[in-house]
């Protein structure tokens, strides 16, 4: 009996651990969730089924029995809601976290109470189906965050992309997932997987920092890490809906007010726009890195829909084109395993204008029906108002009723509804294996973990900020030092901001004095006294715009600019909707005199490509900061004072400096590509004395196959090249003039692999190239007859300046180049000048003595003065031109200084003698006596 106790204890511990650790989703769990969904679907009425298709936006926080959202939940059984700042769902007038939690919990409890008390419901009708409660929280505060206070301020996607570090993307996603899940959200509309590969056009709205960057591979890698973090942080209680499928980055305008167009052919769309979505729907990836759904954009695509006319439907309404995309082999497994398609807002201005250009015949019922039949499973409707309806809630109610009627009358439509509802219910069962309201509503104790994870934002900032112009080498000469004591600094900051709700107070995302405040905190009187508060001043872009447009009653910005030693700008975007965003460009163009001979530093707290080449040429230094949250302002300040150096690299093309991202992610031409045998790792074997037994050296003979792989091939930013980069393995037999063979391969994780079968004997030479990197180490085998030969590695004798360093992660860091420190010349000190003066006076005294002995007493003092001044002048010349040799107190370097003093004294003596001869003996300059 006693022997069994340890076994019982171990089993008990295993059961507790299994219960305590939330399981990751798996194919088995997906199958179980689908079976539960099918069973539940069979119990639901047509009204309950079609209601699940709708994801609704509503106004305010009132959810009592008199509210419209109460009616939509109780009567029309809607499947979920989306909370938005613009709809006043989230307020900061009391406790934003507590109020948000109470609203999400109240909505779930409302659905639970209604399902329990439903009158006339069948006996086997489902008791409770959790609501999907969604939010679009993209980071970087306004305008793309819904919660702008209380939660941790997290960076936007482009700032994460600028780190080129997938682990940081995962950490940000984990904090986001943890905090949103603690607040009661279970649906995340994001992240954006759009590839920003189209060059910015001045005055046009663009995605900006809402994208990870402009390279499809890296957008996909960052997206996978971010999505995995969202799932992990929420303990798989947050459904992730990637957007804007199949890609918005190449659109010719933003889809808010008009349906845009992407004019790329089919192959371009597959290789660029669709590539990141392929990455996050690939069943070969860990389940946590796969998206639960994709939000379908209202955009037209020439490569999918061919000729684009004014009447061409957006893809979200084009059944044929959407089916063609979903039939691609990369997407079929994801869709078959239950992937959900969510429509973008069907109540957007762009959709209303497209279907009702006149503005008086918009029929929400037909719009929702067409979007659904095109292939959308979940219909997002916000501000969804049919012509003639009193309010959006009425339109939603009538649309649900229309769907229920059509379900009863049209068997094909009913079948289509059942397919989508099964997907939605499966998704809900994957979030909650049991529909228990106590398990759905998170514990309020989790609120204590919200808003306390700012370290991850600082880590991103420290690795994201990028020096855009000049180069790091040139920066040393144009900006050799930081601001010094006694120098005046003027800060001019663009203050974009907004409100948590319509009745909430204005809250700028970045204060006018944000940079000044950071400077004083880090370097002011209480932190070393490197700067004085009286020498700092801050202005907004509104102030600057008023100055360049010659408005009246302005603050003294011109006087401060005139007196400034440093002028530091904090810029946001360049928007036609905000005239003040053009203030810097106007100043550079119209009043360059105010910035002449000053150190002008610009920090771009948004996308880095809004300034052109002419603008940038007028700046001392230009940095990409990418995000405007507090940690990024701190890092920018530390960089200004040269406490830290920028570590990031541009994730998008910047035409203003000629930076082309396509070129930047190509292999670095100066690297030596590592080439090794691709052998399995073996365990270290120890002998009886504990000494490692040497691993046998592999040998090869004719008929054997040699497995090969490269090291990590780096791009021109010293990161691994994207997957799919072409690599050539070159095989030469019998010397340079012998037969040659080439094997093409593509990189995965920066590494390429190949296998080569040895067909005959001779000297086999193996190398590898990846255009434009043509240098690698070589492998050689000298095979004679049927004998085996070992591989010899040969490294090029002329080493290029860059080498590829294999690394286990996707973010290898650049190795610091050793530098030789050159000792600065020692400057002359007081003792040096005193000794030089003594020597000069000594020669002067000697000349005085000689002049008296020669009978020139009246000229003796003049001659002595010339000699002394000549000696001192000679030393002064040396001190100014070659200070190291003028330090006469240092033995070994005094000869040059003393010699110059003697030569100067002799020159003075000669000058004195000529003066004497010209004056006393009457010599004329003309040569006459």
Coordinates of N, CA, C and O in Angstrom, one line a residue, residues 85 90-101 135 137 141-142 145-154 175-176 178-180 182-183 185 446-454 457 499-500 507 629:
X85 N -14.6 53.2 -30.5 CA -14.5 54.5 -29.9 C -15.4 55.5 -30.5 O -16.1 56.3 -29.8
X90 N -16.8 53.0 -25.6 CA -15.6 52.9 -24.6 C -15.4 54.3 -24.1 O -15.0 55.2 -24.9
X91 N -15.6 54.6 -22.9 CA -15.4 55.9 -22.3 C -14.4 55.9 -21.2 O -14.1 54.9 -20.6
X92 N -13.8 57.1 -21.0 CA -12.8 57.2 -19.9 C -13.2 58.2 -18.8 O -12.4 58.8 -18.1
X93 N -14.5 58.4 -18.7 CA -15.0 59.4 -17.8 C -15.0 58.9 -16.4 O -15.0 59.7 -15.4
X94 N -15.0 57.6 -16.1 CA -14.8 57.1 -14.8 C -13.6 56.2 -14.7 O -12.5 56.6 -14.5
X95 N -13.9 54.9 -15.0 CA -12.8 53.9 -15.0 C -12.9 53.1 -16.3 O -13.7 52.3 -16.5
X96 N -12.0 53.5 -17.3 CA -12.2 52.9 -18.7 C -12.1 51.4 -18.6 O -12.8 50.7 -19.3
X97 N -11.1 50.8 -17.8 CA -11.0 49.4 -17.8 C -12.2 48.7 -17.1 O -12.7 47.7 -17.6
X98 N -12.6 49.3 -16.0 CA -13.7 48.7 -15.3 C -15.0 48.8 -16.1 O -15.8 47.9 -16.2
X99 N -15.2 50.0 -16.8 CA -16.4 50.2 -17.6 C -16.4 49.2 -18.8 O -17.5 48.7 -19.1
X100 N -15.3 49.0 -19.4 CA -15.2 48.2 -20.6 C -15.5 46.7 -20.1 O -16.2 46.0 -20.8
X101 N -14.9 46.3 -19.0 CA -15.1 45.0 -18.5 C -16.6 44.7 -18.2 O -17.2 43.7 -18.5
X135 N -12.9 43.9 -31.4 CA -12.3 45.2 -31.3 C -11.2 45.2 -32.3 O -10.5 44.2 -32.6
X137 N -7.8 47.0 -32.4 CA -6.8 47.7 -31.6 C -5.4 47.5 -32.2 O -4.8 46.5 -32.1
X141 N -2.0 54.4 -30.3 CA -3.0 55.3 -29.9 C -3.9 55.8 -31.0 O -4.3 55.0 -31.9
X142 N -4.1 57.1 -31.1 CA -5.0 57.6 -32.2 C -4.2 57.5 -33.5 O -3.0 57.7 -33.6
X145 N -6.4 53.0 -32.5 CA -6.7 52.3 -31.3 C -8.1 52.7 -30.9 O -8.5 53.8 -31.0
X146 N -8.8 51.7 -30.3 CA -10.2 52.0 -29.8 C -10.0 52.3 -28.3 O -10.7 53.2 -27.8
X147 N -9.2 51.6 -27.6 CA -8.9 52.0 -26.2 C -7.5 52.7 -26.2 O -6.5 52.2 -26.5
X148 N -7.6 54.0 -25.8 CA -6.4 54.8 -25.8 C -5.9 55.2 -24.4 O -5.0 56.0 -24.2
X149 N -6.6 54.6 -23.4 CA -6.1 54.9 -22.0 C -6.4 53.6 -21.2 O -7.3 52.8 -21.5
X150 N -5.6 53.4 -20.1 CA -5.8 52.3 -19.2 C -5.0 51.1 -19.6 O -4.4 50.4 -18.8
X151 N -5.0 50.8 -20.9 CA -4.2 49.6 -21.4 C -2.8 50.0 -21.7 O -2.5 51.2 -21.7
X152 N -1.9 49.0 -21.8 CA -0.5 49.3 -22.2 C -0.5 50.0 -23.5 O -1.1 49.5 -24.5
X153 N 0.3 51.1 -23.6 CA 0.5 51.7 -24.9 C 1.5 50.8 -25.8 O 2.6 50.7 -25.4
X154 N 0.9 50.2 -26.8 CA 1.7 49.3 -27.6 C 2.0 50.0 -29.0 O 1.3 50.8 -29.5
X175 N 1.1 40.6 -25.2 CA 0.6 41.6 -24.3 C -0.8 42.0 -24.8 O -1.7 42.2 -24.0
X176 N -0.9 42.2 -26.1 CA -2.2 42.6 -26.7 C -3.3 41.6 -26.4 O -4.4 41.9 -25.9
X178 N -3.3 39.2 -24.1 CA -3.6 39.1 -22.6 C -4.5 40.2 -22.1 O -5.5 39.9 -21.4
X179 N -4.3 41.4 -22.5 CA -5.0 42.5 -22.0 C -6.5 42.5 -22.6 O -7.4 42.8 -21.9
X180 N -6.6 42.3 -23.9 CA -7.9 42.3 -24.5 C -8.8 41.2 -24.0 O -10.0 41.3 -23.7
X182 N -8.5 39.8 -21.0 CA -8.9 40.1 -19.6 C -10.0 41.1 -19.6 O -10.8 41.1 -18.6
X183 N -10.2 41.9 -20.6 CA -11.3 42.8 -20.7 C -12.6 42.2 -21.2 O -13.6 42.9 -21.2
X185 N -12.9 40.7 -24.4 CA -12.9 40.6 -25.9 C -12.5 39.2 -26.3 O -11.6 38.6 -25.7
X446 N -8.3 39.6 -13.4 CA -7.3 39.8 -14.5 C -7.1 41.2 -14.9 O -6.1 41.5 -15.6
X447 N -8.0 42.1 -14.4 CA -7.8 43.5 -14.8 C -6.5 44.1 -14.2 O -6.0 45.1 -14.7
X448 N -6.0 43.5 -13.1 CA -4.8 44.0 -12.5 C -3.6 43.8 -13.4 O -2.5 44.4 -13.1
X449 N -3.7 42.9 -14.4 CA -2.6 42.7 -15.3 C -2.6 43.6 -16.5 O -1.7 43.5 -17.4
X450 N -3.6 44.4 -16.6 CA -3.8 45.3 -17.8 C -3.0 46.6 -17.6 O -3.2 47.2 -16.5
X451 N -2.3 47.1 -18.6 CA -1.7 48.4 -18.5 C -0.3 48.4 -17.8 O 0.2 49.5 -17.5
X452 N 0.3 47.3 -17.6 CA 1.5 47.2 -16.8 C 2.7 46.6 -17.6 O 3.7 46.2 -17.0
X453 N 2.6 46.6 -18.9 CA 3.6 45.9 -19.7 C 4.4 46.8 -20.6 O 4.6 46.4 -21.8
X454 N 4.7 48.0 -20.2 CA 5.3 49.0 -21.0 C 6.7 48.6 -21.5 O 7.3 49.2 -22.4
X457 N 7.2 47.7 -25.1 CA 7.2 48.8 -26.0 C 8.5 49.5 -26.1 O 9.0 49.9 -27.1
X499 N -10.2 61.8 -29.1 CA -10.9 61.6 -27.9 C -11.3 60.1 -27.7 O -11.4 59.4 -28.7
X500 N -11.4 59.7 -26.5 CA -11.9 58.3 -26.2 C -13.3 58.2 -26.5 O -13.8 57.1 -27.0
X507 N -7.4 64.5 -25.9 CA -6.1 63.9 -25.4 C -5.2 63.8 -26.6 O -5.3 62.8 -27.4
X629 N 4.1 56.7 -29.3 CA 3.8 56.5 -27.9 C 5.1 56.8 -27.0 O 6.2 57.0 -27.6

